[in-house]
Amino acid sequence: MGIIKRQGIQNTIISYAGVVIGYINTVLLLPWILDEEQVGLTRLLLTMAVLYAQFSALGFANAGVKFFPYFRDKTNRHNSFLIFFLGLPLAGFLTITLLFFLFRDFIINYYLQESPLILTYYYYIIPLGLFTLLFNLFNAYLTSLYKTVVPSFIQDFFLRILTTVIILGYSWGFYQFEAFLLLFVVVNCSMALCLLVYITFLRQFFIRPELKALKEKPLKQMVRYGLFALLGNISSTIIISIDTMMIGHYLGLSDVGIYTTAAYIASVILIPGRSLYKIALPQIADFWKNENIVALGKLYKQVTRMNLVIGCLLFIGIWANIDNMFALLPKDYSQGRYVILFLGLARLFDLATGINGHILITSSRYRSDLILNILLSVLTIFSNLIFIPAYGIEGAALATMLSYVLINLLRLILVWLWFRMQPFDKTSLQIISLAVVSYLAGVALPYLVNTPIDIAVRSALITFIYGTGILLLNLAPELTKKLQAMLLKAK
């Protein structure tokens, strides 16, 4: 757990520094500099690129993390792992690109009525898809090497700083929107190139083929696992992104802009989990390889407890300041109030259920997670078909929340039935109770002077009450020990 705690905390610090920049970009700059339709265009392009990359990857990002322990041997260039790991997904990208051209008319007709602006920049999706694919593969490779801090810095901080620069350049009139969007694509593509430079710097970029090194490795199992993971990843991506794509079809890019801005605010809750999962996933794969179920069960509880502590604080902090947040946005964005509530609850439940999905996908029962994802993706599509026309962007958020809750409940049940592991204990209820008390204290505070001061004081009050309770009741021993060590070091 030592490396997980250390790099997890480092990743979290980087992520939250990035959140500050991301908040400035998403809430204070983009909505005021671009109109809702232009904001929606940038979000929809990225969403489609993610789906493009998932289809192309053939599940190898997941397969690489699971099977890398069988290849790991730096003196032998990791037995040509990287060539195999990159080669098949790049072949998959070429196949998906061919389909992208063949189905061009269908995609165009899908967005023609409500979101015609996307058609002008249709081909931007191809480079975005390619470099998103490469970033995901390089990131998975570095995760397997237990090198997660630099990828976090590039994705969560460096990318957002560059985005700030090009937003300000557009607002100052240095270039038109067409040039801004081109720079936006270039900046997002640059992440993969940065990881390539980092891997080369680590002297881990081994691409000289040595096919004999692969003969005794579990290649067939890796491909088979990757294909199952592909279907699972596609299903997961559908659950995450289909709402944005269907809003673009039914409501238009302006609603996409409002919805994704609200979704970004809610997504802050996921940061602690995302930071921990990056380093926990290869550890889980090692535990399965060594059949160390006891250590895996301990890790399950520890990661869940840390996620719940930070996730609850973020959720109550966001919802207690919801009026303040919309005071900082253009008036039309207030339509996203209950989008934040529904998606925030979905993200919190996802955090609270810990690493159940990672446990299943790296176990011998990985096929079950595929089945769950397929069922839930179908449910998500149909619920969005019903809720978006009826309730607009709030309906899309409600559909997403129902999907997250159901899939994680099923995963919890399966992990318990098959492996007799569950992540909760009495501290979970104590954490939630403390969060409720802290929230009530925060909303009881009258409005103060102006929005920035009110946010600062209200958030400080909630954090003080919540943090004091966590420390006094010792509800997060890992965080308490780390804080004590930091204070001693500072002295």
Short mmCIF file of N, CA and C in Angstrom, two decimals, residues 19 29 396:
data_model
loop_
_atom_site.label_atom_id
_atom_site.label_comp_id
_atom_site.label_asym_id
_atom_site.label_seq_id
_atom_site.Cartn_x
_atom_site.Cartn_y
_atom_site.Cartn_z
N VAL A 19 -7.49 20.85 -11.23
CA VAL A 19 -8.90 21.22 -11.09
C VAL A 19 -9.06 22.74 -11.02
N LEU A 29 -13.81 31.06 -17.93
CA LEU A 29 -13.34 31.55 -19.23
C LEU A 29 -14.24 31.11 -20.39
N ALA A 396 -30.94 13.36 -19.10
CA ALA A 396 -29.69 12.68 -19.42
C ALA A 396 -28.89 12.39 -18.14
#
